[in-house]
Each structure stands twice: as structure tokens, then as C-alpha cells.
Amino acid sequence: MTDGRTHSLVPYGVGLAVLAAALHLGWELTHGGVKSHHLLANPDLPAISNWWGLLILPGLGWVASRVVAGRARNDDGAVTRAGAGFVGAAMVGIALSAAFTAGYDSTSSLLFFGVLASGLVLPVYRAEYIFGFVLGMTFVFGSVLPLIAACVAAAISAAAGFVIRPAFASLLRKVWT
């Protein structure tokens, strides 16, 4: 992919994020005001305003599109794979949000722990996964709480991909040789 085409990803990523943040906050402003969410849904813990979405979503869109554009310079299939990861993560975020909103606590717990477990085999530490997941959950939870959850899943995924799997592979090589 040429350099000019990969840089065109950045306005799309940021534009999608700004549009989502504006739609979300616009909806909330016209339906009772911008909400705040308590950490762990506990009123004793601090509340985080959904206004943070104006910074978080465009920032994630910028980072994800820049990272994917960088990968696309050396790999023609990078944009397609990143798009699939983004869409998949967004769908999981939407499903988790829908299950939570509908009151299916066991389903939302299963989906959340499934996200954490998927980090053992999928590279959910990549920016497009984080952006998709946060974007998918923003309309129900705002963007801060999903970002925290995505960072936990990303940390598990990065540890599995860069530490645990290589160490296990090295151990297997030593045992079999």
C-alpha cells in the first residue's frame, strides 16, 4: 500500500471517533444530561463523566489508524486484518453492552471473561481491537470504563503473546532437542 493511501486512514479513524462521541453526547444532552459512571458500579467509588469521550475516542481513533497505517506500509493485508479485528471487537463490545442493558448478568459476565480469555490467543493488545471494543461499549458505559477493561485484556494478551508463549516455545524446543 502506498504511503499516501495509508495516511488517509487517520482522518477516517479520527472522524469516526469524533462522530461517535458527538452522537453519544448529543443523545445524552437531549435525554436528561451527560451521565457519569461509578467505577465498578459502586456509588462509593468516584464517578467518571462521559465528557471524557471527547478526548478518549478521537485519541484512540488517531492511535489505531496511525498504527494500522504504519503496518500497512509493509503489509498489503494489514488494513483488512485490522478492519476485521476492529469490527469483531466492536461487535463484542456491543454484545456485552446489550447483555448488560437487558439485565443478562451471567451473559455479560461470560462475555467479559471471554474477552479476557481471548487475549490468550488473539492479539487484543493491538490498537484496533481496543478502539473497536471501546467504541462498541461507549453508548452504554461511556468511554473510560471500557478503556480500563480493554487495557486489562490488552495486558493479558501482551503478556501471553510476548512472554508466556515465547517462554513456553523455548521450553518445548529445549525439551525436544
PDB file of N, CA and C in Angstrom, residues 56-155:
ATOM      1  N   ILE A  56     -10.978  10.721  24.683  1.00  0.00           N
ATOM      2  CA  ILE A  56     -10.574   9.323  24.586  1.00  0.00           C
ATOM      3  C   ILE A  56     -10.844   8.741  23.201  1.00  0.00           C
ATOM      4  N   LEU A  57     -12.057   8.901  22.690  1.00  0.00           N
ATOM      5  CA  LEU A  57     -12.390   8.276  21.400  1.00  0.00           C
ATOM      6  C   LEU A  57     -11.550   8.825  20.242  1.00  0.00           C
ATOM      7  N   PRO A  58     -11.445  10.145  20.071  1.00  0.00           N
ATOM      8  CA  PRO A  58     -10.572  10.616  18.991  1.00  0.00           C
ATOM      9  C   PRO A  58      -9.104  10.215  19.191  1.00  0.00           C
ATOM     10  N   GLY A  59      -8.660  10.177  20.435  1.00  0.00           N
ATOM     11  CA  GLY A  59      -7.297   9.740  20.697  1.00  0.00           C
ATOM     12  C   GLY A  59      -7.084   8.289  20.291  1.00  0.00           C
ATOM     13  N   LEU A  60      -8.035   7.433  20.647  1.00  0.00           N
ATOM     14  CA  LEU A  60      -7.941   6.027  20.242  1.00  0.00           C
ATOM     15  C   LEU A  60      -8.040   5.876  18.724  1.00  0.00           C
ATOM     16  N   GLY A  61      -8.917   6.655  18.105  1.00  0.00           N
ATOM     17  CA  GLY A  61      -9.046   6.607  16.646  1.00  0.00           C
ATOM     18  C   GLY A  61      -7.759   7.027  15.959  1.00  0.00           C
ATOM     19  N   TRP A  62      -7.127   8.055  16.493  1.00  0.00           N
ATOM     20  CA  TRP A  62      -5.867   8.529  15.920  1.00  0.00           C
ATOM     21  C   TRP A  62      -4.776   7.474  16.077  1.00  0.00           C
ATOM     22  N   VAL A  63      -4.635   6.941  17.300  1.00  0.00           N
ATOM     23  CA  VAL A  63      -3.599   5.944  17.553  1.00  0.00           C
ATOM     24  C   VAL A  63      -3.825   4.701  16.691  1.00  0.00           C
ATOM     25  N   ALA A  64      -5.051   4.195  16.668  1.00  0.00           N
ATOM     26  CA  ALA A  64      -5.344   2.975  15.909  1.00  0.00           C
ATOM     27  C   ALA A  64      -5.079   3.174  14.425  1.00  0.00           C
ATOM     28  N   SER A  65      -5.536   4.278  13.874  1.00  0.00           N
ATOM     29  CA  SER A  65      -5.345   4.490  12.437  1.00  0.00           C
ATOM     30  C   SER A  65      -3.883   4.718  12.091  1.00  0.00           C
ATOM     31  N   ARG A  66      -3.137   5.383  12.960  1.00  0.00           N
ATOM     32  CA  ARG A  66      -1.692   5.570  12.716  1.00  0.00           C
ATOM     33  C   ARG A  66      -0.941   4.243  12.776  1.00  0.00           C
ATOM     34  N   VAL A  67      -1.267   3.429  13.761  1.00  0.00           N
ATOM     35  CA  VAL A  67      -0.597   2.139  13.906  1.00  0.00           C
ATOM     36  C   VAL A  67      -0.906   1.238  12.718  1.00  0.00           C
ATOM     37  N   VAL A  68      -2.169   1.189  12.325  1.00  0.00           N
ATOM     38  CA  VAL A  68      -2.554   0.356  11.175  1.00  0.00           C
ATOM     39  C   VAL A  68      -1.916   0.893   9.901  1.00  0.00           C
ATOM     40  N   ALA A  69      -1.877   2.201   9.744  1.00  0.00           N
ATOM     41  CA  ALA A  69      -1.229   2.786   8.559  1.00  0.00           C
ATOM     42  C   ALA A  69       0.248   2.414   8.525  1.00  0.00           C
ATOM     43  N   GLY A  70       0.894   2.400   9.667  1.00  0.00           N
ATOM     44  CA  GLY A  70       2.301   2.002   9.732  1.00  0.00           C
ATOM     45  C   GLY A  70       2.488   0.546   9.343  1.00  0.00           C
ATOM     46  N   ARG A  71       1.608  -0.331   9.833  1.00  0.00           N
ATOM     47  CA  ARG A  71       1.697  -1.740   9.463  1.00  0.00           C
ATOM     48  C   ARG A  71       1.418  -1.945   7.983  1.00  0.00           C
ATOM     49  N   ALA A  72       0.504  -1.133   7.430  1.00  0.00           N
ATOM     50  CA  ALA A  72       0.092  -1.291   6.026  1.00  0.00           C
ATOM     51  C   ALA A  72       1.199  -0.912   5.054  1.00  0.00           C
ATOM     52  N   ARG A  73       2.160  -0.122   5.488  1.00  0.00           N
ATOM     53  CA  ARG A  73       3.269   0.241   4.602  1.00  0.00           C
ATOM     54  C   ARG A  73       4.085  -0.977   4.185  1.00  0.00           C
ATOM     55  N   ASN A  74       4.133  -1.984   5.054  1.00  0.00           N
ATOM     56  CA  ASN A  74       4.920  -3.184   4.789  1.00  0.00           C
ATOM     57  C   ASN A  74       4.082  -4.418   4.503  1.00  0.00           C
ATOM     58  N   ASP A  75       2.776  -4.317   4.674  1.00  0.00           N
ATOM     59  CA  ASP A  75       1.917  -5.497   4.558  1.00  0.00           C
ATOM     60  C   ASP A  75       0.597  -5.089   3.911  1.00  0.00           C
ATOM     61  N   ASP A  76       0.366  -5.569   2.688  1.00  0.00           N
ATOM     62  CA  ASP A  76      -0.843  -5.182   1.960  1.00  0.00           C
ATOM     63  C   ASP A  76      -2.127  -5.667   2.638  1.00  0.00           C
ATOM     64  N   GLY A  77      -2.078  -6.729   3.404  1.00  0.00           N
ATOM     65  CA  GLY A  77      -3.274  -7.252   4.053  1.00  0.00           C
ATOM     66  C   GLY A  77      -3.530  -6.681   5.433  1.00  0.00           C
ATOM     67  N   ALA A  78      -2.692  -5.775   5.879  1.00  0.00           N
ATOM     68  CA  ALA A  78      -2.806  -5.253   7.245  1.00  0.00           C
ATOM     69  C   ALA A  78      -4.114  -4.507   7.482  1.00  0.00           C
ATOM     70  N   VAL A  79      -4.535  -3.717   6.522  1.00  0.00           N
ATOM     71  CA  VAL A  79      -5.763  -2.933   6.708  1.00  0.00           C
ATOM     72  C   VAL A  79      -6.968  -3.853   6.808  1.00  0.00           C
ATOM     73  N   THR A  80      -7.004  -4.885   5.981  1.00  0.00           N
ATOM     74  CA  THR A  80      -8.125  -5.826   6.012  1.00  0.00           C
ATOM     75  C   THR A  80      -8.173  -6.562   7.349  1.00  0.00           C
ATOM     76  N   ARG A  81      -7.028  -7.047   7.809  1.00  0.00           N
ATOM     77  CA  ARG A  81      -6.991  -7.755   9.091  1.00  0.00           C
ATOM     78  C   ARG A  81      -7.330  -6.817  10.248  1.00  0.00           C
ATOM     79  N   ALA A  82      -6.821  -5.597  10.190  1.00  0.00           N
ATOM     80  CA  ALA A  82      -7.122  -4.632  11.245  1.00  0.00           C
ATOM     81  C   ALA A  82      -8.607  -4.284  11.246  1.00  0.00           C
ATOM     82  N   GLY A  83      -9.180  -4.147  10.060  1.00  0.00           N
ATOM     83  CA  GLY A  83     -10.616  -3.867   9.959  1.00  0.00           C
ATOM     84  C   GLY A  83     -11.439  -4.994  10.558  1.00  0.00           C
ATOM     85  N   ALA A  84     -11.031  -6.237  10.289  1.00  0.00           N
ATOM     86  CA  ALA A  84     -11.737  -7.387  10.860  1.00  0.00           C
ATOM     87  C   ALA A  84     -11.609  -7.394  12.382  1.00  0.00           C
ATOM     88  N   GLY A  85     -10.424  -7.099  12.896  1.00  0.00           N
ATOM     89  CA  GLY A  85     -10.230  -7.030  14.339  1.00  0.00           C
ATOM     90  C   GLY A  85     -11.053  -5.926  14.974  1.00  0.00           C
ATOM     91  N   PHE A  86     -11.080  -4.771  14.312  1.00  0.00           N
ATOM     92  CA  PHE A  86     -11.869  -3.640  14.806  1.00  0.00           C
ATOM     93  C   PHE A  86     -13.350  -3.998  14.856  1.00  0.00           C
ATOM     94  N   VAL A  87     -13.875  -4.541  13.761  1.00  0.00           N
ATOM     95  CA  VAL A  87     -15.301  -4.882  13.690  1.00  0.00           C
ATOM     96  C   VAL A  87     -15.642  -5.972  14.700  1.00  0.00           C
ATOM     97  N   GLY A  88     -14.798  -6.991  14.799  1.00  0.00           N
ATOM     98  CA  GLY A  88     -15.038  -8.059  15.773  1.00  0.00           C
ATOM     99  C   GLY A  88     -15.060  -7.541  17.195  1.00  0.00           C
ATOM    100  N   ALA A  89     -14.099  -6.698  17.532  1.00  0.00           N
ATOM    101  CA  ALA A  89     -14.044  -6.132  18.883  1.00  0.00           C
ATOM    102  C   ALA A  89     -15.241  -5.223  19.146  1.00  0.00           C
ATOM    103  N   ALA A  90     -15.649  -4.452  18.146  1.00  0.00           N
ATOM    104  CA  ALA A  90     -16.823  -3.592  18.304  1.00  0.00           C
ATOM    105  C   ALA A  90     -18.080  -4.433  18.521  1.00  0.00           C
ATOM    106  N   MET A  91     -18.193  -5.535  17.782  1.00  0.00           N
ATOM    107  CA  MET A  91     -19.358  -6.407  17.948  1.00  0.00           C
ATOM    108  C   MET A  91     -19.397  -7.037  19.340  1.00  0.00           C
ATOM    109  N   VAL A  92     -18.244  -7.424  19.855  1.00  0.00           N
ATOM    110  CA  VAL A  92     -18.188  -7.968  21.217  1.00  0.00           C
ATOM    111  C   VAL A  92     -18.572  -6.885  22.224  1.00  0.00           C
ATOM    112  N   GLY A  93     -18.072  -5.674  22.028  1.00  0.00           N
ATOM    113  CA  GLY A  93     -18.434  -4.574  22.917  1.00  0.00           C
ATOM    114  C   GLY A  93     -19.930  -4.272  22.883  1.00  0.00           C
ATOM    115  N   ILE A  94     -20.515  -4.301  21.693  1.00  0.00           N
ATOM    116  CA  ILE A  94     -21.955  -4.071  21.562  1.00  0.00           C
ATOM    117  C   ILE A  94     -22.733  -5.198  22.230  1.00  0.00           C
ATOM    118  N   ALA A  95     -22.320  -6.440  22.006  1.00  0.00           N
ATOM    119  CA  ALA A  95     -22.998  -7.579  22.621  1.00  0.00           C
ATOM    120  C   ALA A  95     -22.912  -7.519  24.138  1.00  0.00           C
ATOM    121  N   LEU A  96     -21.736  -7.183  24.664  1.00  0.00           N
ATOM    122  CA  LEU A  96     -21.576  -7.076  26.104  1.00  0.00           C
ATOM    123  C   LEU A  96     -22.465  -5.964  26.661  1.00  0.00           C
ATOM    124  N   SER A  97     -22.506  -4.839  25.970  1.00  0.00           N
ATOM    125  CA  SER A  97     -23.352  -3.717  26.399  1.00  0.00           C
ATOM    126  C   SER A  97     -24.826  -4.087  26.351  1.00  0.00           C
ATOM    127  N   ALA A  98     -25.235  -4.771  25.291  1.00  0.00           N
ATOM    128  CA  ALA A  98     -26.640  -5.174  25.140  1.00  0.00           C
ATOM    129  C   ALA A  98     -27.032  -6.158  26.233  1.00  0.00           C
ATOM    130  N   ALA A  99     -26.154  -7.123  26.521  1.00  0.00           N
ATOM    131  CA  ALA A  99     -26.457  -8.093  27.573  1.00  0.00           C
ATOM    132  C   ALA A  99     -26.569  -7.407  28.927  1.00  0.00           C
ATOM    133  N   PHE A 100     -25.679  -6.477  29.200  1.00  0.00           N
ATOM    134  CA  PHE A 100     -25.729  -5.742  30.466  1.00  0.00           C
ATOM    135  C   PHE A 100     -27.001  -4.911  30.566  1.00  0.00           C
ATOM    136  N   THR A 101     -27.330  -4.193  29.497  1.00  0.00           N
ATOM    137  CA  THR A 101     -28.520  -3.337  29.492  1.00  0.00           C
ATOM    138  C   THR A 101     -29.801  -4.153  29.647  1.00  0.00           C
ATOM    139  N   ALA A 102     -29.842  -5.333  29.031  1.00  0.00           N
ATOM    140  CA  ALA A 102     -31.029  -6.187  29.101  1.00  0.00           C
ATOM    141  C   ALA A 102     -31.133  -6.923  30.433  1.00  0.00           C
ATOM    142  N   GLY A 103     -30.117  -6.805  31.270  1.00  0.00           N
ATOM    143  CA  GLY A 103     -30.159  -7.441  32.580  1.00  0.00           C
ATOM    144  C   GLY A 103     -29.683  -8.875  32.590  1.00  0.00           C
ATOM    145  N   TYR A 104     -29.023  -9.314  31.528  1.00  0.00           N
ATOM    146  CA  TYR A 104     -28.471 -10.668  31.467  1.00  0.00           C
ATOM    147  C   TYR A 104     -27.075 -10.661  32.079  1.00  0.00           C
ATOM    148  N   ASP A 105     -27.057 -10.651  33.406  1.00  0.00           N
ATOM    149  CA  ASP A 105     -25.782 -10.530  34.114  1.00  0.00           C
ATOM    150  C   ASP A 105     -24.835 -11.687  33.829  1.00  0.00           C
ATOM    151  N   SER A 106     -25.366 -12.899  33.783  1.00  0.00           N
ATOM    152  CA  SER A 106     -24.488 -14.041  33.538  1.00  0.00           C
ATOM    153  C   SER A 106     -23.912 -13.996  32.127  1.00  0.00           C
ATOM    154  N   THR A 107     -24.719 -13.545  31.156  1.00  0.00           N
ATOM    155  CA  THR A 107     -24.231 -13.432  29.781  1.00  0.00           C
ATOM    156  C   THR A 107     -23.169 -12.347  29.674  1.00  0.00           C
ATOM    157  N   SER A 108     -23.405 -11.212  30.325  1.00  0.00           N
ATOM    158  CA  SER A 108     -22.409 -10.145  30.251  1.00  0.00           C
ATOM    159  C   SER A 108     -21.130 -10.553  30.971  1.00  0.00           C
ATOM    160  N   SER A 109     -21.234 -11.284  32.070  1.00  0.00           N
ATOM    161  CA  SER A 109     -20.030 -11.782  32.752  1.00  0.00           C
ATOM    162  C   SER A 109     -19.284 -12.774  31.870  1.00  0.00           C
ATOM    163  N   LEU A 110     -20.026 -13.670  31.226  1.00  0.00           N
ATOM    164  CA  LEU A 110     -19.406 -14.648  30.333  1.00  0.00           C
ATOM    165  C   LEU A 110     -18.692 -13.953  29.177  1.00  0.00           C
ATOM    166  N   LEU A 111     -19.343 -12.944  28.596  1.00  0.00           N
ATOM    167  CA  LEU A 111     -18.714 -12.197  27.504  1.00  0.00           C
ATOM    168  C   LEU A 111     -17.456 -11.474  27.978  1.00  0.00           C
ATOM    169  N   PHE A 112     -17.525 -10.853  29.149  1.00  0.00           N
ATOM    170  CA  PHE A 112     -16.362 -10.125  29.660  1.00  0.00           C
ATOM    171  C   PHE A 112     -15.191 -11.066  29.899  1.00  0.00           C
ATOM    172  N   PHE A 113     -15.451 -12.191  30.563  1.00  0.00           N
ATOM    173  CA  PHE A 113     -14.358 -13.128  30.815  1.00  0.00           C
ATOM    174  C   PHE A 113     -13.904 -13.800  29.524  1.00  0.00           C
ATOM    175  N   GLY A 114     -14.811 -13.906  28.550  1.00  0.00           N
ATOM    176  CA  GLY A 114     -14.430 -14.396  27.225  1.00  0.00           C
ATOM    177  C   GLY A 114     -13.466 -13.443  26.541  1.00  0.00           C
ATOM    178  N   VAL A 115     -13.685 -12.147  26.723  1.00  0.00           N
ATOM    179  CA  VAL A 115     -12.762 -11.144  26.174  1.00  0.00           C
ATOM    180  C   VAL A 115     -11.382 -11.310  26.805  1.00  0.00           C
ATOM    181  N   LEU A 116     -11.356 -11.482  28.117  1.00  0.00           N
ATOM    182  CA  LEU A 116     -10.074 -11.669  28.796  1.00  0.00           C
ATOM    183  C   LEU A 116      -9.386 -12.949  28.317  1.00  0.00           C
ATOM    184  N   ALA A 117     -10.157 -14.026  28.178  1.00  0.00           N
ATOM    185  CA  ALA A 117      -9.586 -15.299  27.722  1.00  0.00           C
ATOM    186  C   ALA A 117      -9.137 -15.219  26.259  1.00  0.00           C
ATOM    187  N   SER A 118      -9.866 -14.478  25.448  1.00  0.00           N
ATOM    188  CA  SER A 118      -9.486 -14.367  24.036  1.00  0.00           C
ATOM    189  C   SER A 118      -8.122 -13.702  23.885  1.00  0.00           C
ATOM    190  N   GLY A 119      -7.755 -12.907  24.864  1.00  0.00           N
ATOM    191  CA  GLY A 119      -6.443 -12.272  24.843  1.00  0.00           C
ATOM    192  C   GLY A 119      -5.298 -13.261  24.921  1.00  0.00           C
ATOM    193  N   LEU A 120      -5.594 -14.484  25.341  1.00  0.00           N
ATOM    194  CA  LEU A 120      -4.557 -15.504  25.386  1.00  0.00           C
ATOM    195  C   LEU A 120      -4.194 -16.002  23.990  1.00  0.00           C
ATOM    196  N   VAL A 121      -5.132 -15.897  23.042  1.00  0.00           N
ATOM    197  CA  VAL A 121      -4.875 -16.418  21.696  1.00  0.00           C
ATOM    198  C   VAL A 121      -4.959 -15.350  20.602  1.00  0.00           C
ATOM    199  N   LEU A 122      -5.634 -14.266  20.865  1.00  0.00           N
ATOM    200  CA  LEU A 122      -5.762 -13.183  19.879  1.00  0.00           C
ATOM    201  C   LEU A 122      -4.946 -11.971  20.325  1.00  0.00           C
ATOM    202  N   PRO A 123      -4.452 -11.194  19.371  1.00  0.00           N
ATOM    203  CA  PRO A 123      -3.646 -10.016  19.736  1.00  0.00           C
ATOM    204  C   PRO A 123      -4.531  -8.816  20.102  1.00  0.00           C
ATOM    205  N   VAL A 124      -5.304  -8.953  21.184  1.00  0.00           N
ATOM    206  CA  VAL A 124      -6.220  -7.872  21.551  1.00  0.00           C
ATOM    207  C   VAL A 124      -5.491  -6.679  22.155  1.00  0.00           C
ATOM    208  N   TYR A 125      -4.173  -6.771  22.253  1.00  0.00           N
ATOM    209  CA  TYR A 125      -3.383  -5.617  22.679  1.00  0.00           C
ATOM    210  C   TYR A 125      -3.244  -4.604  21.546  1.00  0.00           C
ATOM    211  N   ARG A 126      -3.583  -4.979  20.338  1.00  0.00           N
ATOM    212  CA  ARG A 126      -3.445  -4.066  19.201  1.00  0.00           C
ATOM    213  C   ARG A 126      -4.469  -2.943  19.285  1.00  0.00           C
ATOM    214  N   ALA A 127      -4.074  -1.802  18.790  1.00  0.00           N
ATOM    215  CA  ALA A 127      -4.873  -0.582  18.927  1.00  0.00           C
ATOM    216  C   ALA A 127      -6.250  -0.705  18.298  1.00  0.00           C
ATOM    217  N   GLU A 128      -6.358  -1.416  17.165  1.00  0.00           N
ATOM    218  CA  GLU A 128      -7.660  -1.521  16.508  1.00  0.00           C
ATOM    219  C   GLU A 128      -8.653  -2.338  17.340  1.00  0.00           C
ATOM    220  N   TYR A 129      -8.168  -3.336  18.074  1.00  0.00           N
ATOM    221  CA  TYR A 129      -9.052  -4.098  18.958  1.00  0.00           C
ATOM    222  C   TYR A 129      -9.542  -3.206  20.098  1.00  0.00           C
ATOM    223  N   ILE A 130      -8.628  -2.478  20.688  1.00  0.00           N
ATOM    224  CA  ILE A 130      -9.002  -1.602  21.803  1.00  0.00           C
ATOM    225  C   ILE A 130      -9.993  -0.542  21.337  1.00  0.00           C
ATOM    226  N   PHE A 131      -9.714   0.090  20.196  1.00  0.00           N
ATOM    227  CA  PHE A 131     -10.600   1.124  19.664  1.00  0.00           C
ATOM    228  C   PHE A 131     -11.981   0.548  19.375  1.00  0.00           C
ATOM    229  N   GLY A 132     -12.057  -0.599  18.731  1.00  0.00           N
ATOM    230  CA  GLY A 132     -13.342  -1.210  18.414  1.00  0.00           C
ATOM    231  C   GLY A 132     -14.131  -1.569  19.656  1.00  0.00           C
ATOM    232  N   PHE A 133     -13.468  -2.162  20.636  1.00  0.00           N
ATOM    233  CA  PHE A 133     -14.133  -2.561  21.874  1.00  0.00           C
ATOM    234  C   PHE A 133     -14.678  -1.346  22.623  1.00  0.00           C
ATOM    235  N   VAL A 134     -13.856  -0.333  22.766  1.00  0.00           N
ATOM    236  CA  VAL A 134     -14.290   0.876  23.481  1.00  0.00           C
ATOM    237  C   VAL A 134     -15.425   1.558  22.728  1.00  0.00           C
ATOM    238  N   LEU A 135     -15.299   1.664  21.416  1.00  0.00           N
ATOM    239  CA  LEU A 135     -16.356   2.284  20.618  1.00  0.00           C
ATOM    240  C   LEU A 135     -17.660   1.508  20.742  1.00  0.00           C
ATOM    241  N   GLY A 136     -17.577   0.176  20.746  1.00  0.00           N
ATOM    242  CA  GLY A 136     -18.769  -0.650  20.874  1.00  0.00           C
ATOM    243  C   GLY A 136     -19.474  -0.504  22.209  1.00  0.00           C
ATOM    244  N   MET A 137     -18.737  -0.173  23.241  1.00  0.00           N
ATOM    245  CA  MET A 137     -19.329  -0.065  24.579  1.00  0.00           C
ATOM    246  C   MET A 137     -19.634   1.370  24.999  1.00  0.00           C
ATOM    247  N   THR A 138     -19.199   2.345  24.227  1.00  0.00           N
ATOM    248  CA  THR A 138     -19.313   3.745  24.635  1.00  0.00           C
ATOM    249  C   THR A 138     -20.751   4.186  24.882  1.00  0.00           C
ATOM    250  N   PHE A 139     -21.686   3.763  24.069  1.00  0.00           N
ATOM    251  CA  PHE A 139     -23.039   4.275  24.186  1.00  0.00           C
ATOM    252  C   PHE A 139     -23.746   3.797  25.442  1.00  0.00           C
ATOM    253  N   VAL A 140     -23.242   2.756  26.087  1.00  0.00           N
ATOM    254  CA  VAL A 140     -23.832   2.279  27.335  1.00  0.00           C
ATOM    255  C   VAL A 140     -22.998   2.690  28.546  1.00  0.00           C
ATOM    256  N   PHE A 141     -21.678   2.582  28.430  1.00  0.00           N
ATOM    257  CA  PHE A 141     -20.804   2.778  29.582  1.00  0.00           C
ATOM    258  C   PHE A 141     -19.945   4.030  29.521  1.00  0.00           C
ATOM    259  N   GLY A 142     -20.064   4.842  28.472  1.00  0.00           N
ATOM    260  CA  GLY A 142     -19.109   5.913  28.273  1.00  0.00           C
ATOM    261  C   GLY A 142     -17.835   5.316  27.709  1.00  0.00           C
ATOM    262  N   SER A 143     -16.753   6.054  27.694  1.00  0.00           N
ATOM    263  CA  SER A 143     -15.532   5.514  27.096  1.00  0.00           C
ATOM    264  C   SER A 143     -14.439   5.186  28.102  1.00  0.00           C
ATOM    265  N   VAL A 144     -14.512   5.695  29.302  1.00  0.00           N
ATOM    266  CA  VAL A 144     -13.442   5.467  30.274  1.00  0.00           C
ATOM    267  C   VAL A 144     -13.472   4.041  30.816  1.00  0.00           C
ATOM    268  N   LEU A 145     -14.625   3.575  31.266  1.00  0.00           N
ATOM    269  CA  LEU A 145     -14.705   2.230  31.837  1.00  0.00           C
ATOM    270  C   LEU A 145     -14.375   1.154  30.798  1.00  0.00           C
ATOM    271  N   PRO A 146     -14.892   1.240  29.570  1.00  0.00           N
ATOM    272  CA  PRO A 146     -14.473   0.258  28.568  1.00  0.00           C
ATOM    273  C   PRO A 146     -12.975   0.329  28.260  1.00  0.00           C
ATOM    274  N   LEU A 147     -12.393   1.515  28.306  1.00  0.00           N
ATOM    275  CA  LEU A 147     -10.956   1.637  28.080  1.00  0.00           C
ATOM    276  C   LEU A 147     -10.173   0.925  29.175  1.00  0.00           C
ATOM    277  N   ILE A 148     -10.622   1.038  30.402  1.00  0.00           N
ATOM    278  CA  ILE A 148      -9.961   0.340  31.506  1.00  0.00           C
ATOM    279  C   ILE A 148     -10.054  -1.170  31.291  1.00  0.00           C
ATOM    280  N   ALA A 149     -11.254  -1.656  30.937  1.00  0.00           N
ATOM    281  CA  ALA A 149     -11.435  -3.092  30.681  1.00  0.00           C
ATOM    282  C   ALA A 149     -10.578  -3.544  29.509  1.00  0.00           C
ATOM    283  N   ALA A 150     -10.521  -2.736  28.454  1.00  0.00           N
ATOM    284  CA  ALA A 150      -9.707  -3.079  27.282  1.00  0.00           C
ATOM    285  C   ALA A 150      -8.232  -3.116  27.629  1.00  0.00           C
ATOM    286  N   CYS A 151      -7.792  -2.233  28.508  1.00  0.00           N
ATOM    287  CA  CYS A 151      -6.381  -2.227  28.913  1.00  0.00           C
ATOM    288  C   CYS A 151      -6.030  -3.478  29.718  1.00  0.00           C
ATOM    289  N   VAL A 152      -6.960  -3.963  30.533  1.00  0.00           N
ATOM    290  CA  VAL A 152      -6.730  -5.215  31.270  1.00  0.00           C
ATOM    291  C   VAL A 152      -6.600  -6.367  30.283  1.00  0.00           C
ATOM    292  N   ALA A 153      -7.537  -6.453  29.321  1.00  0.00           N
ATOM    293  CA  ALA A 153      -7.478  -7.510  28.310  1.00  0.00           C
ATOM    294  C   ALA A 153      -6.202  -7.386  27.473  1.00  0.00           C
ATOM    295  N   ALA A 154      -5.813  -6.157  27.146  1.00  0.00           N
ATOM    296  CA  ALA A 154      -4.596  -5.931  26.358  1.00  0.00           C
ATOM    297  C   ALA A 154      -3.355  -6.369  27.132  1.00  0.00           C
ATOM    298  N   ALA A 155      -3.329  -6.109  28.421  1.00  0.00           N
ATOM    299  CA  ALA A 155      -2.182  -6.525  29.240  1.00  0.00           C
ATOM    300  C   ALA A 155      -2.073  -8.050  29.284  1.00  0.00           C
TER     301      ALA A 155
END
